[in-house]
Short mmCIF file of C-alpha atoms in Angstrom, two decimals:
data_model
loop_
_atom_site.label_atom_id
_atom_site.label_comp_id
_atom_site.label_asym_id
_atom_site.label_seq_id
_atom_site.Cartn_x
_atom_site.Cartn_y
_atom_site.Cartn_z
CA GLY A 265 159.56 213.88 -27.21
CA GLU A 266 160.67 210.56 -26.78
CA SER A 267 158.78 208.26 -28.76
CA VAL A 268 159.13 204.43 -27.79
CA GLY A 269 158.17 202.03 -30.79
CA LEU A 270 157.67 198.41 -31.55
CA HIS A 271 158.96 197.00 -35.36
CA LEU A 272 156.11 193.94 -34.22
CA PRO A 273 152.63 194.66 -33.45
CA THR A 274 151.54 190.79 -33.71
CA LEU A 275 153.73 188.21 -33.05
CA SER A 276 152.65 184.60 -33.68
CA VAL A 277 154.79 181.72 -33.06
CA GLN A 278 155.12 177.73 -32.44
CA GLU A 279 155.02 176.36 -28.95
CA GLY A 280 158.92 175.05 -28.27
CA ASP A 281 159.91 178.41 -31.06
CA ASN A 282 162.27 180.51 -30.37
CA SER A 283 160.36 184.20 -30.03
CA ILE A 284 162.29 188.10 -30.47
CA ILE A 285 160.83 191.09 -29.89
CA ASN A 286 162.24 193.94 -30.67
CA CYS A 287 161.77 197.62 -30.14
CA ALA A 288 164.00 201.50 -31.35
CA TYR A 289 163.64 204.30 -29.03
CA SER A 290 164.82 207.91 -30.12
CA ASN A 291 166.55 209.15 -27.12
CA SER A 292 170.06 208.99 -27.41
CA ALA A 293 170.67 209.58 -23.54
CA SER A 294 168.23 207.08 -22.29
CA ASP A 295 170.38 205.12 -20.08
CA TYR A 296 168.01 202.44 -18.58
CA PHE A 297 165.80 199.59 -20.81
CA ILE A 298 162.41 197.69 -19.14
CA TRP A 299 161.38 195.03 -20.54
CA TYR A 300 157.85 193.97 -18.62
CA LYS A 301 154.92 191.00 -19.84
CA GLN A 302 151.36 191.58 -19.11
CA GLU A 303 148.81 189.39 -19.35
CA SER A 304 145.34 190.00 -20.77
CA GLY A 305 143.51 191.59 -16.64
CA LYS A 306 147.15 192.64 -15.30
CA GLY A 307 148.97 194.40 -14.62
CA PRO A 308 152.66 194.68 -16.19
CA GLN A 309 155.28 192.47 -15.05
CA PHE A 310 159.41 192.90 -15.09
CA ILE A 311 161.93 190.27 -16.89
CA ILE A 312 164.41 192.31 -16.97
CA ASP A 313 166.30 194.75 -17.52
CA ILE A 314 169.72 196.14 -18.89
CA ARG A 315 171.12 199.17 -18.34
CA SER A 316 173.29 201.52 -20.73
CA ASN A 317 176.79 200.53 -20.29
CA MET A 318 176.05 196.61 -21.78
CA ASP A 319 175.08 195.38 -24.79
CA LYS A 320 173.13 191.99 -23.46
CA ARG A 321 171.78 190.58 -20.66
CA GLN A 322 170.37 186.28 -20.30
CA GLY A 323 167.89 186.05 -17.48
CA GLN A 324 165.72 182.83 -17.92
CA ARG A 325 165.15 181.36 -20.49
CA VAL A 326 165.57 185.24 -21.87
CA THR A 327 168.04 187.54 -22.85
CA VAL A 328 167.55 191.35 -23.55
CA LEU A 329 169.93 192.31 -25.92
CA LEU A 330 170.75 196.37 -26.29
CA ASN A 331 172.48 198.04 -29.42
CA LYS A 332 172.97 202.18 -28.38
CA THR A 333 174.81 202.36 -31.80
CA VAL A 334 171.30 201.86 -33.78
CA LYS A 335 169.09 202.60 -30.83
CA HIS A 336 167.71 199.27 -30.78
CA LEU A 337 166.92 197.16 -27.95
CA SER A 338 165.16 192.99 -28.17
CA LEU A 339 164.35 190.35 -26.40
CA GLN A 340 164.59 186.83 -27.05
CA ILE A 341 162.20 184.44 -26.03
CA ALA A 342 164.79 180.36 -25.99
CA ALA A 343 161.46 177.67 -26.69
CA THR A 344 158.44 179.98 -26.56
CA GLN A 345 155.75 178.46 -24.17
CA PRO A 346 151.72 178.84 -23.53
CA GLY A 347 152.19 180.48 -20.82
CA ASP A 348 155.18 183.75 -22.85
CA SER A 349 151.38 184.47 -24.86
CA ALA A 350 150.96 188.21 -23.56
CA VAL A 351 151.89 191.38 -24.11
CA TYR A 352 155.65 192.75 -24.59
CA PHE A 353 156.00 196.44 -23.42
CA CYS A 354 160.06 197.97 -23.90
CA ALA A 355 160.31 200.91 -21.63
CA LEU A 356 163.13 203.12 -21.03
CA SER A 357 164.17 205.79 -19.32
CA THR A 358 166.72 208.67 -18.79
CA GLY A 359 166.43 208.37 -14.84
CA ALA A 360 165.75 211.98 -14.69
CA GLY A 361 162.81 211.38 -12.24
CA ASN A 362 162.67 207.31 -12.68
CA MET A 363 160.11 208.68 -15.29
CA LEU A 364 159.06 205.45 -17.80
CA THR A 365 158.51 206.04 -21.40
CA PHE A 366 156.87 202.27 -23.72
CA GLY A 367 155.68 201.63 -26.21
CA GLY A 368 153.18 200.91 -27.82
CA GLY A 369 153.80 196.53 -26.90
CA THR A 370 153.81 194.22 -29.01
CA ARG A 371 150.73 190.84 -28.28
CA LEU A 372 153.00 187.26 -28.81
CA MET A 373 150.29 184.78 -29.17
CA VAL A 374 151.87 180.98 -29.29
CA LYS A 375 150.22 178.16 -30.59
CA PRO A 376 150.53 174.95 -29.43
CA GLY B 153 150.73 194.07 1.22
CA ALA B 154 152.78 191.62 -0.97
CA GLY B 155 151.62 193.71 -3.94
CA VAL B 156 150.09 197.20 -5.66
CA SER B 157 146.72 196.48 -4.03
CA GLN B 158 143.85 198.75 -7.00
CA SER B 159 139.86 199.30 -5.93
CA PRO B 160 137.35 199.57 -7.75
CA SER B 161 138.78 197.18 -10.47
CA ASN B 162 136.21 197.94 -12.04
CA LYS B 163 133.52 201.13 -12.61
CA VAL B 164 131.38 202.35 -14.68
CA THR B 165 129.40 205.71 -14.56
CA GLU B 166 127.67 208.64 -16.52
CA LYS B 167 129.77 211.42 -18.30
CA GLY B 168 129.89 214.59 -15.94
CA LYS B 169 129.80 212.41 -12.64
CA ASP B 170 133.16 212.11 -10.78
CA VAL B 171 135.43 209.26 -10.04
CA GLU B 172 138.10 208.31 -7.67
CA LEU B 173 140.41 205.81 -8.47
CA ARG B 174 142.34 204.01 -4.89
CA CYS B 175 145.53 202.99 -5.00
CA ASP B 176 147.60 200.93 -2.06
CA PRO B 177 151.63 200.79 -2.89
CA ILE B 178 153.62 197.59 -1.76
CA SER B 179 154.60 198.87 2.24
CA GLY B 180 158.03 200.48 2.50
CA HIS B 181 158.03 201.77 -1.18
CA THR B 182 158.47 205.62 -1.25
CA ALA B 183 157.71 205.54 -5.36
CA LEU B 184 154.50 206.15 -6.51
CA TYR B 185 153.19 206.21 -10.13
CA TRP B 186 150.14 206.08 -11.79
CA TYR B 187 149.63 204.80 -16.16
CA ARG B 188 146.91 205.40 -17.96
CA GLN B 189 146.24 202.46 -20.16
CA SER B 190 143.63 203.09 -22.99
CA LEU B 191 143.28 200.04 -25.12
CA GLY B 192 144.97 198.02 -27.19
CA GLN B 193 147.42 201.37 -26.52
CA GLY B 194 150.77 201.63 -24.47
CA LEU B 195 151.10 203.02 -21.34
CA GLU B 196 150.56 206.54 -20.55
CA PHE B 197 152.66 208.75 -18.10
CA LEU B 198 150.40 210.78 -16.28
CA ILE B 199 151.54 212.01 -12.19
CA TYR B 200 153.90 210.06 -9.44
CA PHE B 201 154.33 210.57 -6.29
CA GLN B 202 158.21 211.40 -3.93
CA GLY B 203 156.43 210.50 -0.58
CA ASN B 204 153.45 212.91 -0.17
CA SER B 205 154.54 215.43 -3.03
CA ALA B 206 154.74 215.63 -6.33
CA PRO B 207 157.44 216.68 -8.53
CA ASP B 208 155.65 215.68 -12.28
CA LYS B 209 152.35 216.41 -12.81
CA SER B 210 152.43 217.45 -16.14
CA GLY B 211 151.89 214.25 -17.34
CA LEU B 212 147.90 214.95 -16.31
CA PRO B 213 145.86 215.20 -19.24
CA SER B 214 144.44 218.06 -18.65
CA ASP B 215 142.48 219.78 -14.58
CA ARG B 216 139.88 217.64 -14.64
CA PHE B 217 142.67 215.24 -13.56
CA SER B 218 143.94 215.92 -9.40
CA ALA B 219 146.35 212.81 -7.93
CA GLU B 220 146.99 213.07 -4.17
CA ARG B 221 149.32 210.02 -1.45
CA THR B 222 148.13 210.39 2.04
CA GLY B 223 151.22 209.34 5.16
CA GLY B 224 153.43 208.09 2.37
CA SER B 225 151.38 205.04 1.59
CA VAL B 226 147.59 205.32 0.11
CA SER B 227 147.33 207.68 -3.54
CA THR B 228 144.19 208.33 -4.74
CA LEU B 229 143.40 209.86 -8.72
CA THR B 230 140.10 211.88 -9.07
CA ILE B 231 138.65 212.31 -12.34
CA GLN B 232 136.12 215.11 -12.33
CA ARG B 233 133.83 215.28 -14.78
CA THR B 234 134.35 212.74 -16.66
CA GLN B 235 134.33 212.64 -20.36
CA GLN B 236 133.85 209.29 -22.26
CA GLU B 237 137.55 209.64 -23.60
CA ASP B 238 138.75 208.80 -20.48
CA SER B 239 137.43 205.27 -20.55
CA ALA B 240 140.84 203.48 -19.55
CA VAL B 241 142.89 201.10 -17.33
CA TYR B 242 144.76 203.23 -14.93
CA LEU B 243 147.53 201.59 -13.57
CA CYS B 244 148.76 202.35 -10.15
CA ALA B 245 153.03 200.96 -9.37
CA SER B 246 155.61 201.18 -6.92
CA SER B 247 158.96 200.95 -6.28
CA LEU B 248 161.34 200.92 -3.29
CA ARG B 249 162.57 204.47 -4.78
CA VAL B 250 163.29 206.94 -7.21
CA THR B 251 166.83 206.94 -7.61
CA GLY B 252 170.05 204.36 -6.72
CA ALA B 253 169.11 201.06 -6.25
CA GLY B 254 166.13 199.26 -6.69
CA ALA B 255 164.24 202.87 -8.43
CA ASN B 256 163.49 202.09 -11.43
CA VAL B 257 161.61 198.29 -11.41
CA LEU B 258 158.65 199.58 -10.73
CA THR B 259 155.27 196.70 -9.09
CA PHE B 260 152.02 197.01 -10.61
CA GLY B 261 149.19 196.36 -9.56
CA ALA B 262 146.11 195.27 -11.94
CA GLY B 263 144.86 198.12 -12.34
CA SER B 264 141.25 200.38 -12.78
CA ARG B 265 139.12 199.16 -16.37
CA LEU B 266 137.26 203.05 -16.04
CA THR B 267 134.32 202.94 -18.09
CA VAL B 268 132.37 206.22 -19.11
CA LEU B 269 129.59 205.83 -20.60
#
């Protein structure tokens, strides 16, 4: 079956620094990738997505990079703020039935 | 409604009892999903609905778990004869449709935290 994993379970960064959260996947048929942010006591919240025909997409302070050759996905957060502290999940689908497979999550801690 | 609503937010029950968890999706969203999140873990897919039908029930952990959706809106996840390993946060999400534009953007509720003693 599909496996989605994260390199770092916990990432601690200084406020104002850039953060990079990584995700590896195994199914080369994956065609859609999403990053979710989950704050304590809340459900995951959509941050940004990217389709397999792209290798980079930018949002507000966030950038997602996709390297299909090595099956690697990353989320970059610029000028990290205390409000960015949360658990970040990567998720992917192959489009079939829209079932998302989620990674294990990385906890981002922002130090003031 | 404006968001996905789940109830109860917290449920403590005794082993062997049945529980029902409710999800009220965003109005107009035809697709509804149930996930389970154990402490410190990722999200485990349970089941999804397209309208009132559930094309994929493969994620349900055992036959003690069942779900239904009526009127293309509210869904109920039922766990019979609860076990301690059922303790988790049960998350519901909805999306505009299953395929096509807006299909993959899931909006999650805050979850129902189930504790089985």
